[in-house]
Short mmCIF file of N, CA and C in Angstrom, two decimals:
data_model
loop_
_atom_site.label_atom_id
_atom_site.label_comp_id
_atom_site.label_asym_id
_atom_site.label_seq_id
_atom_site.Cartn_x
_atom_site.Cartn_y
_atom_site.Cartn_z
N UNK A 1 103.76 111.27 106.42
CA UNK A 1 103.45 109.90 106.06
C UNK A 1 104.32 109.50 104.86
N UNK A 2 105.28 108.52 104.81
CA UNK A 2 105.64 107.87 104.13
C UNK A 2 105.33 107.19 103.01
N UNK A 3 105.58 106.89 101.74
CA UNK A 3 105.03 105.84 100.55
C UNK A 3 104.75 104.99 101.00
N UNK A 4 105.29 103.99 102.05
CA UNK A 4 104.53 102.86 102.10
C UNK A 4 103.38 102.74 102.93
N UNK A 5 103.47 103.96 103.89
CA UNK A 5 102.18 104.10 104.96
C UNK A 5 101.05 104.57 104.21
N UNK A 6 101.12 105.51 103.05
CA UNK A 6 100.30 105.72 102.27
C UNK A 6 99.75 104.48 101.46
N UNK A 7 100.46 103.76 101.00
CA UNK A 7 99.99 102.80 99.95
C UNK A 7 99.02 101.98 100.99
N UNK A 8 99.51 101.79 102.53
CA UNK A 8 98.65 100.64 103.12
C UNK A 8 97.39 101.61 103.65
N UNK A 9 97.56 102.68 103.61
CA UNK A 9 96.19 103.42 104.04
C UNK A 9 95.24 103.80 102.63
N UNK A 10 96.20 103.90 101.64
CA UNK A 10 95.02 103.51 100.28
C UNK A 10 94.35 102.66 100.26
N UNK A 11 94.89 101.09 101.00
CA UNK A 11 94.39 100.05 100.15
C UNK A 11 93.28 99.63 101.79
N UNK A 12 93.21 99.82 102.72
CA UNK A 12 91.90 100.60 103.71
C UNK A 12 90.97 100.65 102.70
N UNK A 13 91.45 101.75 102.43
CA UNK A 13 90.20 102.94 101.91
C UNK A 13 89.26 102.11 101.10
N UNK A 14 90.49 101.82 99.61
CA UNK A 14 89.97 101.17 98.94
C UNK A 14 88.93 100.01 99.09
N UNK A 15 89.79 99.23 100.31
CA UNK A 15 88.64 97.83 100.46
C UNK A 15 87.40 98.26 101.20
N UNK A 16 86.72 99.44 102.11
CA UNK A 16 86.04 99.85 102.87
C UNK A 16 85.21 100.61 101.62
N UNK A 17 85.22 100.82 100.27
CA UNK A 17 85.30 101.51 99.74
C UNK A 17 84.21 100.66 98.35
N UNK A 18 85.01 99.41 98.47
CA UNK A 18 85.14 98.33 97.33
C UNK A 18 85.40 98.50 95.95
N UNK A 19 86.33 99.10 95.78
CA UNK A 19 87.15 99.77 94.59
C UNK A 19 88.22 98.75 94.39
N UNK A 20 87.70 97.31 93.77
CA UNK A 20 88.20 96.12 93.44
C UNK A 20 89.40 96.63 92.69
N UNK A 21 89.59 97.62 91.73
CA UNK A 21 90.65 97.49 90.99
C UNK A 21 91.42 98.50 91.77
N UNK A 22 91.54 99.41 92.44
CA UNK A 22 92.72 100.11 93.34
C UNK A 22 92.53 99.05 94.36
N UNK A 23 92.28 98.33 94.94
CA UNK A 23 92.58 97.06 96.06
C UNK A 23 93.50 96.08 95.44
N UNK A 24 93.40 95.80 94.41
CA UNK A 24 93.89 94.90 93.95
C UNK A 24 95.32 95.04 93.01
N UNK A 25 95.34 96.35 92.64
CA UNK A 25 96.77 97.28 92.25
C UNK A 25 97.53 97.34 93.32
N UNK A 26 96.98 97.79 94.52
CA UNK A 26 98.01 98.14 95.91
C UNK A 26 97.92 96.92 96.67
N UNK A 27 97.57 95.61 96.25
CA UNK A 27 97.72 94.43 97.21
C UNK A 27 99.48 94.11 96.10
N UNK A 28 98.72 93.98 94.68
CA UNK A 28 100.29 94.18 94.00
C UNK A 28 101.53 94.68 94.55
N UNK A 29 101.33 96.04 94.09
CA UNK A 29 102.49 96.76 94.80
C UNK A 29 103.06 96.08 96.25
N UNK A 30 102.15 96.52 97.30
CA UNK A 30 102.37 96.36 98.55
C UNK A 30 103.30 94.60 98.67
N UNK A 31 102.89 93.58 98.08
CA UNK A 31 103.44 92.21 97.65
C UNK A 31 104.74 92.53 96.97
N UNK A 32 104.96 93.33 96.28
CA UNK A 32 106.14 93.05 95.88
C UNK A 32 107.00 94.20 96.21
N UNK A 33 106.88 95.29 97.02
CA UNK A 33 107.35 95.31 98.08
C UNK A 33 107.89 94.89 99.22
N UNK A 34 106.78 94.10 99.85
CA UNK A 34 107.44 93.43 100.80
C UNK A 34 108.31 92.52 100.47
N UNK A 35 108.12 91.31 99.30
CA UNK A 35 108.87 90.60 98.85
C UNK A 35 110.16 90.96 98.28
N UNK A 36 110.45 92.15 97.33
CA UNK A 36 112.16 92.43 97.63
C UNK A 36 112.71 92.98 99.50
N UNK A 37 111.46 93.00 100.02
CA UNK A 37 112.56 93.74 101.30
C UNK A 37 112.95 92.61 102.04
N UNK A 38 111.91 91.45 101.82
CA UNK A 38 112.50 89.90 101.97
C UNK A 38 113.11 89.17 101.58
N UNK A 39 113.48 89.20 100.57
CA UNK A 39 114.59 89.11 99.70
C UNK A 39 116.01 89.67 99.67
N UNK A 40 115.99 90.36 100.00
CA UNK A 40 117.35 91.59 100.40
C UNK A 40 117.57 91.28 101.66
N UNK A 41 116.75 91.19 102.66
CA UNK A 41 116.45 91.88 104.03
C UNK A 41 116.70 92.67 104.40
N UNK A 42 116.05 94.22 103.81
CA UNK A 42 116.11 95.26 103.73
C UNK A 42 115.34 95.75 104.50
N UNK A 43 114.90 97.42 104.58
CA UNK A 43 113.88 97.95 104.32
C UNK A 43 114.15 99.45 103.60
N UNK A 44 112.69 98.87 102.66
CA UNK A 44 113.00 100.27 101.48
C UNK A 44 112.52 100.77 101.99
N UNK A 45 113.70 102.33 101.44
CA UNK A 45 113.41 104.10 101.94
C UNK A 45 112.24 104.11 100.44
N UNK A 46 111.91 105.56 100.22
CA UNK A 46 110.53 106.01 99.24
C UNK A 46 111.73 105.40 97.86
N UNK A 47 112.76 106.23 97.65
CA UNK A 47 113.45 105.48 96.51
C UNK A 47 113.05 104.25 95.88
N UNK A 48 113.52 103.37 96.97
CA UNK A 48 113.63 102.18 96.81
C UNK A 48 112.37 101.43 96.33
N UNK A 49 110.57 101.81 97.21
CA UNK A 49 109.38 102.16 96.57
C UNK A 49 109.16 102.59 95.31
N UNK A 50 109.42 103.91 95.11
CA UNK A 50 109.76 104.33 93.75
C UNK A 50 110.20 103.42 92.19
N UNK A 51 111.39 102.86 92.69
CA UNK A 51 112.00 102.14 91.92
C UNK A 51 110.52 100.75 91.54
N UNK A 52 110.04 100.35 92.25
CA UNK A 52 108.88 99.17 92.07
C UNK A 52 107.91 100.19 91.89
N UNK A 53 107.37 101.11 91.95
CA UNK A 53 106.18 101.43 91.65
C UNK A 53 106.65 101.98 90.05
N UNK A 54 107.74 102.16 89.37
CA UNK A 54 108.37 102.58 88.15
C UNK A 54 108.12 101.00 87.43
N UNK A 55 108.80 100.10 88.21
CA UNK A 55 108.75 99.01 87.41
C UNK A 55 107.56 98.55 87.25
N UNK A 56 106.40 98.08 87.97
CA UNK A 56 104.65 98.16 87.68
C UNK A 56 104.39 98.96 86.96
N UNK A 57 104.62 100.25 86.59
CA UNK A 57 104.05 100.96 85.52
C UNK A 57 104.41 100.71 84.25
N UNK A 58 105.68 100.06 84.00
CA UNK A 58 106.72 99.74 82.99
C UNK A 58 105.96 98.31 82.36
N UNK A 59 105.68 97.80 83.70
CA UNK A 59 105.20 96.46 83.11
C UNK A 59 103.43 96.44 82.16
N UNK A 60 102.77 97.33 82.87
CA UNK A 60 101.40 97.89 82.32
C UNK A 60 101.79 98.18 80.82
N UNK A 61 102.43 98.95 81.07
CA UNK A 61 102.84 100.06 79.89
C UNK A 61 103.29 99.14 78.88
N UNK A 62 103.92 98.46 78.83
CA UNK A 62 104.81 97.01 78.45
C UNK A 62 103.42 96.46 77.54
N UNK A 63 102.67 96.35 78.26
CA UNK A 63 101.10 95.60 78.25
C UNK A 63 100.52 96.01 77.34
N UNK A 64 100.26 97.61 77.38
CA UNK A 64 99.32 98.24 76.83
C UNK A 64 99.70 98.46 74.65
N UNK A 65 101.56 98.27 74.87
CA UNK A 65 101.90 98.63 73.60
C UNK A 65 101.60 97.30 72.86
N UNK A 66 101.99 95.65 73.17
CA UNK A 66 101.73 94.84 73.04
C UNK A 66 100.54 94.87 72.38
N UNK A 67 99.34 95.20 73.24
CA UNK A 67 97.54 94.37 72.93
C UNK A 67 97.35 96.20 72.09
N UNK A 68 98.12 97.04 71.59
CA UNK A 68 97.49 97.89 70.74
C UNK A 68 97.11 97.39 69.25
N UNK A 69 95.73 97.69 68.79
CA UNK A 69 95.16 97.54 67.92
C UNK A 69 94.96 95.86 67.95
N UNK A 70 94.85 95.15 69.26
CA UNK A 70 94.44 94.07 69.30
C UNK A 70 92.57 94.18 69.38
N UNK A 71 91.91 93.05 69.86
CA UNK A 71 90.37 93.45 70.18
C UNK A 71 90.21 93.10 72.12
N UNK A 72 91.37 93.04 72.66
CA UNK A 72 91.33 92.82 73.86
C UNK A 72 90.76 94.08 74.66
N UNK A 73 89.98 94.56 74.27
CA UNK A 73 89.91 96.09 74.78
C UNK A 73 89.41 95.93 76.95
N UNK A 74 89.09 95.14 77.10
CA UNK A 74 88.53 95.19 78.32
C UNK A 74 90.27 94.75 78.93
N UNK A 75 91.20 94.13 79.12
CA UNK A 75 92.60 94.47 79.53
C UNK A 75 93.29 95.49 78.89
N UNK A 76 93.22 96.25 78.20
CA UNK A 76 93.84 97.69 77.45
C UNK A 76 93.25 98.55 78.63
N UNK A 77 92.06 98.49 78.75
CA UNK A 77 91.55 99.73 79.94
C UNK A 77 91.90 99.19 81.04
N UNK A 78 92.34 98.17 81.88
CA UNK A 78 92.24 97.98 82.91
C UNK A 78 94.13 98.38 83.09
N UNK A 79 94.29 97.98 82.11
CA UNK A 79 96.30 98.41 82.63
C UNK A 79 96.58 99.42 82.14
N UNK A 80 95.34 100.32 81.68
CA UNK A 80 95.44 101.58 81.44
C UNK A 80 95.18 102.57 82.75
N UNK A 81 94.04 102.50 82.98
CA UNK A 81 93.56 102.60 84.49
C UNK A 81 94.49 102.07 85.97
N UNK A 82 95.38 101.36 85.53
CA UNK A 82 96.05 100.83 86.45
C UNK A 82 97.34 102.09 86.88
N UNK A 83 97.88 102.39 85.37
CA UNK A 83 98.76 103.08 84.90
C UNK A 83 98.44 104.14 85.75
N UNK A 84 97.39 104.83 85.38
CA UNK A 84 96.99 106.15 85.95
C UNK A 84 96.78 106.12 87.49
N UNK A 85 96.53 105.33 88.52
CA UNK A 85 96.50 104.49 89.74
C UNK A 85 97.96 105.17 89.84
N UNK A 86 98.73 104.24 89.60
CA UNK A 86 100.55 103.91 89.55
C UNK A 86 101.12 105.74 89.49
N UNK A 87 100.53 106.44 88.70
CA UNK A 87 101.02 107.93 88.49
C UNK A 87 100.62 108.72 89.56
N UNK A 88 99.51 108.05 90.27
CA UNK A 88 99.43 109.07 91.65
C UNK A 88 100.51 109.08 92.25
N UNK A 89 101.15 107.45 92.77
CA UNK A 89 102.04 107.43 93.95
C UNK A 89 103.60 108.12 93.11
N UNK A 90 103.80 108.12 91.53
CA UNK A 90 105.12 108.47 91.67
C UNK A 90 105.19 109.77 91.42
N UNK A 91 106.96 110.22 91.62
CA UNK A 91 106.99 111.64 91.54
C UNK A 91 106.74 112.32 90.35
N UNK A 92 106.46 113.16 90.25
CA UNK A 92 106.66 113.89 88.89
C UNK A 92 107.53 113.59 88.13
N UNK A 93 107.81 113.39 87.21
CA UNK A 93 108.38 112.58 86.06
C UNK A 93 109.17 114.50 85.07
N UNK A 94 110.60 113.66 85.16
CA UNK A 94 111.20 114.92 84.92
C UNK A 94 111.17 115.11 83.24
N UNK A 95 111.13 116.15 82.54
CA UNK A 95 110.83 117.20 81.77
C UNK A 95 112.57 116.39 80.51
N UNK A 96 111.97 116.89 78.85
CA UNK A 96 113.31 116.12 78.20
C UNK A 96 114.38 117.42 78.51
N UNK A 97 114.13 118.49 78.79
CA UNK A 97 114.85 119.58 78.87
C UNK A 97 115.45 119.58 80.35
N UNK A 98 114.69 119.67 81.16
CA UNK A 98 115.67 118.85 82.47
C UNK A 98 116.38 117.75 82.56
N UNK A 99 115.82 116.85 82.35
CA UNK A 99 117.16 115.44 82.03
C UNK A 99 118.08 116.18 81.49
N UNK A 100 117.94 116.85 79.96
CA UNK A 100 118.96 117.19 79.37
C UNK A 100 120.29 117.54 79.87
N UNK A 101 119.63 118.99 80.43
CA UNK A 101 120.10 119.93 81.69
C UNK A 101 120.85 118.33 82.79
N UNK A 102 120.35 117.99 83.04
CA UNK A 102 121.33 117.20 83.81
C UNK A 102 121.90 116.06 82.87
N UNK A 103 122.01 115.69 82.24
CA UNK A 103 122.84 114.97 81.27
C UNK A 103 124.31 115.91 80.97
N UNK A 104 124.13 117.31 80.64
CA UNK A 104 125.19 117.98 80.26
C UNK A 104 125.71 118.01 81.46
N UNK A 105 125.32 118.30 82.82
CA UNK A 105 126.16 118.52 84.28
C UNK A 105 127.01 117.26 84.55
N UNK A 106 126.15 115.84 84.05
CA UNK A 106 127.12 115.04 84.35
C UNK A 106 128.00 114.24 83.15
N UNK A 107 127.88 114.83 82.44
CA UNK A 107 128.80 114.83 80.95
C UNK A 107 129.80 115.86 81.99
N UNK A 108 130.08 116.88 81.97
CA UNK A 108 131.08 117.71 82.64
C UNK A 108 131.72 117.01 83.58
N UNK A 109 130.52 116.23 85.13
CA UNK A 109 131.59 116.03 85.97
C UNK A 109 132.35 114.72 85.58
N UNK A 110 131.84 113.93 85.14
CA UNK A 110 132.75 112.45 84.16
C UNK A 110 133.39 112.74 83.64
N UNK A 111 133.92 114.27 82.97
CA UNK A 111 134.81 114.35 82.08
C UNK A 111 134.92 113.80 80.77
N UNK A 112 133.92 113.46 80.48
CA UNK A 112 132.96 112.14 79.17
C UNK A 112 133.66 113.03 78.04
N UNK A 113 134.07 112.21 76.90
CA UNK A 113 134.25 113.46 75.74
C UNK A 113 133.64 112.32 74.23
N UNK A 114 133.25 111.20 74.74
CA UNK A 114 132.74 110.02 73.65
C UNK A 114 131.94 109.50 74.43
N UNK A 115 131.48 108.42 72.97
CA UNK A 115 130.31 107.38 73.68
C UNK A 115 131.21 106.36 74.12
N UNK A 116 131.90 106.51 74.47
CA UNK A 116 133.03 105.35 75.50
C UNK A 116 132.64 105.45 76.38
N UNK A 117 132.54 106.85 77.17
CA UNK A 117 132.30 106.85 78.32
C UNK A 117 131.39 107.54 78.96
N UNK A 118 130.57 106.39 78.10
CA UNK A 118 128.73 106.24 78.54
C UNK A 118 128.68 105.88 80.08
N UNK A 119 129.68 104.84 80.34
CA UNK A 119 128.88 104.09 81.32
C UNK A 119 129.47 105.19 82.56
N UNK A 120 130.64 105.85 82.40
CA UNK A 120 130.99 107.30 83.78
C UNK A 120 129.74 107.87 83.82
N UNK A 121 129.17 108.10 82.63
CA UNK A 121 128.12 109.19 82.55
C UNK A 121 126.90 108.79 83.46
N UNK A 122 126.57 107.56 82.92
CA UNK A 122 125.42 107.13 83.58
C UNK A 122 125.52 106.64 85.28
N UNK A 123 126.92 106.69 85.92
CA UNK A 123 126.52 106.42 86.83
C UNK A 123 126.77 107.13 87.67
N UNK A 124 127.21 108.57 87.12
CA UNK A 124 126.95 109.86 87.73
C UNK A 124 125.38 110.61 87.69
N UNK A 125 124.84 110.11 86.57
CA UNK A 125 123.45 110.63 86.21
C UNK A 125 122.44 109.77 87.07
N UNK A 126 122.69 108.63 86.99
CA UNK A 126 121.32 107.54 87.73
C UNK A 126 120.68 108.02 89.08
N UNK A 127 121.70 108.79 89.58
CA UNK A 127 120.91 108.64 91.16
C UNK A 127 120.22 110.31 91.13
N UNK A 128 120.49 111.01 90.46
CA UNK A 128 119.46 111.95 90.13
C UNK A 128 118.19 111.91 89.17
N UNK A 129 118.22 111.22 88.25
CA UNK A 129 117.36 110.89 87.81
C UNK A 129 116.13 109.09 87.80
N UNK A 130 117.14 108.55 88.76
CA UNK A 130 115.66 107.00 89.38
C UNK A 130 114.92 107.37 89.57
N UNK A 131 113.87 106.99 89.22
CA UNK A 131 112.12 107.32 88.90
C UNK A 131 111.63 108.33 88.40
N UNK A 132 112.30 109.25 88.19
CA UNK A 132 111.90 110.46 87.60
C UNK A 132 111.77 110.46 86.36
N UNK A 133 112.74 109.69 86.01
CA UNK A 133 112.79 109.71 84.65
C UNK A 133 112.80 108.50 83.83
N UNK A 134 112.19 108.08 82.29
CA UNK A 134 112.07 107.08 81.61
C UNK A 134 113.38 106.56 81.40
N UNK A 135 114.12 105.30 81.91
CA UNK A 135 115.52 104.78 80.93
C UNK A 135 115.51 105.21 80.08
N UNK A 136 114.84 104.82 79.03
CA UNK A 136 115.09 104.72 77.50
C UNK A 136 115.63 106.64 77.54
N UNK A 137 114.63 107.09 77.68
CA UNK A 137 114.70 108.36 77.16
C UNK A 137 115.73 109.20 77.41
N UNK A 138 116.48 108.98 78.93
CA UNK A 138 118.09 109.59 79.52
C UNK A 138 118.95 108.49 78.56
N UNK A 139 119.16 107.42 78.19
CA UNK A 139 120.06 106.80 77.47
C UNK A 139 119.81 107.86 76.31
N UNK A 140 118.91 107.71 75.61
CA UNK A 140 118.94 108.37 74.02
C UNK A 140 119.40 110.04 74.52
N UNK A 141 119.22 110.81 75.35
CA UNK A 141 119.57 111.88 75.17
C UNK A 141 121.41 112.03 75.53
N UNK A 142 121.69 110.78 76.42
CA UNK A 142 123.04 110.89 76.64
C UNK A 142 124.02 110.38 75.38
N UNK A 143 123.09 109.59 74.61
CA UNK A 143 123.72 109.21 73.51
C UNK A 143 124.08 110.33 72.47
N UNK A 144 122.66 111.10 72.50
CA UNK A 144 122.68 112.10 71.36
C UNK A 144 123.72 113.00 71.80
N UNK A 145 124.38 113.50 73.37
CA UNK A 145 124.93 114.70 73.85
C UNK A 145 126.26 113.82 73.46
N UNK A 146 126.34 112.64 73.86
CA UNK A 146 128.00 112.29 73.52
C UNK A 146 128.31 112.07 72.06
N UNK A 147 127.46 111.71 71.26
CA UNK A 147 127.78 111.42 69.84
C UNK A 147 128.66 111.28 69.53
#
């Protein structure tokens, strides 16, 4: 079974279930899903899933740093809870010592020897690390390895 056959057999469950807030996370997803594959006129492989179920978590997450130490506490738990929802469907989220480990492999095959040539680096690195790993956090370590 596929990510997206899964997500539409979650959101079954969910509504048979009445688990308003996983129904209403995977009507999300599943919507904006379909809407880039309509948009493109595509159809996304799990990657391509991946990549939107990264960006919904980004956007929560986005959320959650915002309303910290606000008194909004009843949306803090809910895009907190959402978050944790969102971490079922993605993959394991790679390790700073693995990125690393692959930051130095593709520092080697770019031939990178500065932060000039960030952008060889990164677009030898991106397609091993989409969704796996945080942006921010492969930029700062490729920054720190090229210095």
């Amino acid at each position: 079974m596929n990510i997206k056959e899964k997500l539409l057999e979650d959101l079954k469950e969910a509504m048979k279930a009445k688990d308003t807030l996983r129904k209403d996370l995977l009507q999300i997803i599943r919507a904006a899903v379909l809407q880039v594959e309509k948009d493109q006129q595509v159809t996304l492989d799990e990657s391509g899933v991946f990549e939107i179920l990264a960006k919904e978590y980004k956007k929560r997450s986005e959320t959650v740093q915002e309303l910290a130490g606000s008194d909004r506490t009843d949306i803090l738990e809910k895009n907190k809870a959402e978050m944790a929802l969102i971490e079922t469907y993605l993959p394991a989220q790679l390790g700073e010592a693995e990125i690393e480990e692959l930051v130095r492999s593709a520092i080697a095959k770019a031939n990178a020897h500065s932060a000039r040539d960030m952008g060889a680096v990164m677009k030898v690195l991106m397609p091993d690390v989409k969704g796996k790993a945080d942006g921010k956090l492969v930029n700062t370590i490729v920054k720190r390895l090229l210095g």
